[in-house]
Amino acid sequence: MQFSVLMPVYHGDKVIHIKEALNSVLSQTLLPSEVVIIVDGPVSNETIDLLHDISINQSVLSVHYLEENKGLGEVLHIGVKICSYDVIARMDADDICRKDRFEKQIHFLKNNPDIDIVGSYIDEFDTDPSVKLNVRKVPVYHNEIVHYSKRRNPLNHMTVMFKKQAVLDSGNYQTFISFEDYYLWVRMIKNGMKIHNIPESLVFARAGQDMYMRRGGFKYLLNDVKLQWYFLVMGHTNFIQYISNILIRLLVRTVPNNIRSVLYSKLLRS
């Protein structure tokens, strides 16, 4: 089964992290048929040189440059359309794949043709992927995922592999700052798509204080509240669930970062 890997890159991504991410993709036990890189606006010369050097030696690498920064939702919207193959794996430019990630996910999709998205757990780390901070476990089976999605994001975005047409049929990625993926998953659920998570960590994901900082603040809270309102209007949640979700998010998004890091590491992770 041929498949694409879709990875956005923007100015905030460190060159060393991009290199590690791509190395983990290009050294898989099952190699992708293409790796589509969408560069979201201006980046450093070091990043451009790195992508150029790798693309010379790796014919599967296809790099597309956008003149202006468009944001993750629009970048992924464009990227899904560019990808050549019917199955697409998502990857972030600062995370690392386990060597057998793609092999496991493709094997699962071959044996479960009714599944439209397959994700996995993640091991979170700060600077060294061999030093695990937490495991973010997510529900495994579709019915559990649907139930969980009424409260929290049921997929680790950087782990997903999905069928391109299922994403397109559900409206593709759309601009929704900080929640592009969660918004898509719920639309896919409402559209009858089936989801599964492999109960293993197939990706090492960067966490630490910077990640917790990004999960807080008034702007993040406003987008979170807006998303929950959309879910209510879509009929994905009821009014009681909506109010409960808002109250929980009001707490998590507004507490100091050191407290939020504890909430995430002790209460919101397994």
Short mmCIF file of C-alpha atoms in Angstrom, two decimals, residues 32-233:
data_model
loop_
_atom_site.label_atom_id
_atom_site.label_comp_id
_atom_site.label_asym_id
_atom_site.label_seq_id
_atom_site.Cartn_x
_atom_site.Cartn_y
_atom_site.Cartn_z
CA PRO A 32 6.68 6.24 2.51
CA SER A 33 6.04 6.64 -1.20
CA GLU A 34 6.39 10.41 -0.86
CA VAL A 35 7.05 12.98 1.85
CA VAL A 36 5.27 16.28 1.23
CA ILE A 37 6.75 19.26 3.07
CA ILE A 38 4.72 22.48 3.11
CA VAL A 39 6.85 25.44 4.22
CA ASP A 40 4.46 27.96 5.76
CA GLY A 41 5.90 31.36 4.85
CA PRO A 42 9.45 32.69 5.28
CA VAL A 43 11.95 30.45 7.09
CA SER A 44 15.67 30.67 7.78
CA ASN A 45 18.30 30.00 5.14
CA GLU A 46 19.47 27.10 7.31
CA THR A 47 16.04 25.47 7.01
CA ILE A 48 15.95 26.02 3.24
CA ASP A 49 19.46 24.55 2.89
CA LEU A 50 18.54 21.52 4.99
CA LEU A 51 15.43 20.75 2.96
CA HIS A 52 17.35 21.26 -0.28
CA ASP A 53 20.17 18.95 0.77
CA ILE A 54 17.80 16.19 1.90
CA SER A 55 15.64 16.47 -1.23
CA ILE A 56 18.72 15.98 -3.43
CA ASN A 57 19.45 12.64 -1.76
CA GLN A 58 15.85 11.57 -1.14
CA SER A 59 13.71 11.56 -4.27
CA VAL A 60 10.57 10.91 -2.20
CA LEU A 61 10.85 14.38 -0.64
CA SER A 62 8.66 17.04 -2.23
CA VAL A 63 9.02 20.58 -0.81
CA HIS A 64 6.42 23.29 -1.43
CA TYR A 65 7.00 26.89 -0.33
CA LEU A 66 4.19 29.30 0.54
CA GLU A 67 5.15 32.96 0.26
CA GLU A 68 3.09 34.03 3.28
CA ASN A 69 2.39 32.38 6.62
CA LYS A 70 -1.12 30.94 6.36
CA GLY A 71 -1.40 28.97 9.60
CA LEU A 72 -1.66 25.25 10.22
CA GLY A 73 -5.26 24.75 9.09
CA GLU A 74 -4.74 26.27 5.65
CA VAL A 75 -1.33 24.61 5.24
CA LEU A 76 -2.78 21.16 5.92
CA HIS A 77 -5.80 21.92 3.73
CA ILE A 78 -3.38 22.60 0.87
CA GLY A 79 -1.11 19.69 1.77
CA VAL A 80 -3.85 17.05 1.77
CA LYS A 81 -4.78 18.08 -1.78
CA ILE A 82 -1.15 17.95 -2.91
CA CYS A 83 -0.51 14.45 -1.54
CA SER A 84 -0.55 11.89 -4.37
CA TYR A 85 -1.69 8.79 -2.51
CA ASP A 86 -4.93 7.58 -0.98
CA VAL A 87 -3.41 7.18 2.49
CA ILE A 88 -1.67 10.07 4.29
CA ALA A 89 0.37 9.99 7.49
CA ARG A 90 0.71 13.21 9.47
CA MET A 91 4.00 14.22 11.00
CA ASP A 92 5.16 17.31 12.89
CA ALA A 93 8.55 18.92 12.31
CA ASP A 94 9.62 18.63 15.94
CA ASP A 95 8.62 15.05 16.76
CA ILE A 96 10.21 11.65 16.13
CA CYS A 97 8.60 8.49 14.72
CA ARG A 98 9.26 5.09 16.18
CA LYS A 99 11.03 3.05 13.51
CA ASP A 100 8.06 0.73 12.89
CA ARG A 101 5.30 3.37 13.07
CA PHE A 102 4.26 3.26 9.41
CA GLU A 103 4.60 -0.51 9.17
CA LYS A 104 2.20 -0.98 12.09
CA GLN A 105 -0.33 1.55 10.83
CA ILE A 106 -0.36 0.30 7.23
CA HIS A 107 -0.69 -3.28 8.47
CA PHE A 108 -3.66 -2.23 10.60
CA LEU A 109 -5.40 -0.40 7.74
CA LYS A 110 -4.91 -3.36 5.40
CA ASN A 111 -6.54 -5.66 7.94
CA ASN A 112 -9.30 -3.21 8.89
CA PRO A 113 -10.57 -1.63 5.66
CA ASP A 114 -13.53 -0.03 7.43
CA ILE A 115 -11.22 2.25 9.46
CA ASP A 116 -10.65 5.78 8.07
CA ILE A 117 -8.16 7.11 10.65
CA VAL A 118 -5.66 5.25 12.82
CA GLY A 119 -3.60 6.98 15.51
CA SER A 120 -1.64 5.87 18.55
CA TYR A 121 -0.38 6.84 21.99
CA ILE A 122 2.62 9.18 22.28
CA ASP A 123 5.62 9.28 24.59
CA GLU A 124 6.23 12.90 25.59
CA PHE A 125 9.77 14.14 26.19
CA ASP A 126 11.57 17.43 26.76
CA THR A 127 15.03 17.25 25.16
CA ASP A 128 15.93 13.55 25.09
CA PRO A 129 13.38 11.12 23.54
CA SER A 130 14.81 8.29 25.62
CA VAL A 131 13.74 10.14 28.79
CA LYS A 132 9.95 9.81 28.87
CA LEU A 133 8.00 12.50 30.74
CA ASN A 134 4.51 11.13 30.20
CA VAL A 135 2.45 8.89 27.97
CA ARG A 136 -0.60 10.42 26.40
CA LYS A 137 -2.99 7.51 26.08
CA VAL A 138 -6.13 7.89 24.03
CA PRO A 139 -9.17 5.60 23.72
CA VAL A 140 -8.64 2.67 21.38
CA TYR A 141 -11.98 1.65 19.85
CA HIS A 142 -14.33 3.77 17.77
CA ASN A 143 -17.23 3.91 20.24
CA GLU A 144 -14.85 4.88 23.04
CA ILE A 145 -13.27 7.53 20.80
CA VAL A 146 -16.68 9.06 19.99
CA HIS A 147 -17.58 9.23 23.68
CA TYR A 148 -14.19 10.69 24.64
CA SER A 149 -14.36 13.28 21.85
CA LYS A 150 -17.29 14.94 23.61
CA ARG A 151 -14.85 16.00 26.34
CA ARG A 152 -11.36 16.02 24.83
CA ASN A 153 -9.38 15.52 21.65
CA PRO A 154 -9.43 11.73 21.05
CA LEU A 155 -6.37 11.58 18.77
CA ASN A 156 -2.73 12.57 19.01
CA HIS A 157 -2.50 14.59 15.82
CA MET A 158 1.14 13.81 14.97
CA THR A 159 0.36 10.07 15.06
CA VAL A 160 -2.55 9.86 12.66
CA MET A 161 -2.68 8.06 9.33
CA PHE A 162 -5.89 8.63 7.40
CA LYS A 163 -7.64 7.98 4.11
CA LYS A 164 -7.40 11.10 1.98
CA GLN A 165 -10.91 10.84 0.56
CA ALA A 166 -12.46 10.49 4.02
CA VAL A 167 -10.83 13.78 5.03
CA LEU A 168 -11.90 15.53 1.83
CA ASP A 169 -15.46 14.23 2.17
CA SER A 170 -15.60 15.75 5.66
CA GLY A 171 -14.52 19.21 4.52
CA ASN A 172 -10.75 18.78 4.85
CA TYR A 173 -8.71 20.71 7.42
CA GLN A 174 -10.07 24.20 8.09
CA THR A 175 -8.62 27.22 9.83
CA PHE A 176 -9.41 26.96 13.55
CA ILE A 177 -6.40 28.22 15.50
CA SER A 178 -5.00 25.60 17.90
CA PHE A 179 -7.82 23.14 17.18
CA GLU A 180 -7.62 22.36 13.46
CA ASP A 181 -7.31 18.65 14.13
CA TYR A 182 -9.96 18.29 16.85
CA TYR A 183 -12.48 20.16 14.67
CA LEU A 184 -11.73 17.81 11.76
CA TRP A 185 -12.05 14.63 13.84
CA VAL A 186 -15.49 15.60 15.12
CA ARG A 187 -16.69 16.50 11.62
CA MET A 188 -15.44 13.12 10.43
CA ILE A 189 -17.25 11.37 13.28
CA LYS A 190 -20.46 13.22 12.39
CA ASN A 191 -19.89 12.15 8.77
CA GLY A 192 -19.80 8.48 9.75
CA MET A 193 -16.04 7.89 9.50
CA LYS A 194 -14.48 5.19 11.69
CA ILE A 195 -11.47 5.82 13.95
CA HIS A 196 -9.08 3.57 15.87
CA ASN A 197 -6.01 4.12 18.04
CA ILE A 198 -3.22 1.56 18.32
CA PRO A 199 -2.49 1.19 22.07
CA GLU A 200 1.25 1.76 21.72
CA SER A 201 3.39 4.88 21.55
CA LEU A 202 4.44 5.15 17.90
CA VAL A 203 5.69 8.75 18.13
CA PHE A 204 7.98 10.58 20.54
CA ALA A 205 6.51 14.07 20.97
CA ARG A 206 8.18 17.18 22.40
CA ALA A 207 6.47 18.55 25.49
CA GLY A 208 7.98 20.51 28.37
CA GLN A 209 7.20 24.03 29.57
CA ASP A 210 6.87 25.56 26.09
CA MET A 211 4.06 23.17 25.23
CA TYR A 212 2.22 23.91 28.47
CA MET A 213 2.60 27.65 27.86
CA ARG A 214 0.96 27.31 24.44
CA ARG A 215 -2.03 25.57 26.05
CA GLY A 216 -2.91 28.59 28.18
CA GLY A 217 -3.92 32.21 27.92
CA PHE A 218 -7.04 34.18 27.02
CA LYS A 219 -6.74 33.76 23.24
CA TYR A 220 -6.38 29.98 23.54
CA LEU A 221 -9.38 29.92 25.91
CA LEU A 222 -11.54 31.93 23.48
CA ASN A 223 -10.79 29.51 20.64
CA ASP A 224 -11.47 26.59 22.95
CA VAL A 225 -14.85 28.05 23.96
CA LYS A 226 -15.70 28.75 20.31
CA LEU A 227 -14.93 25.13 19.39
CA GLN A 228 -17.12 23.82 22.19
CA TRP A 229 -19.95 26.04 20.96
CA TYR A 230 -19.52 24.58 17.45
CA PHE A 231 -19.74 21.07 18.88
CA LEU A 232 -22.98 21.99 20.67
CA VAL A 233 -24.51 23.49 17.53
#
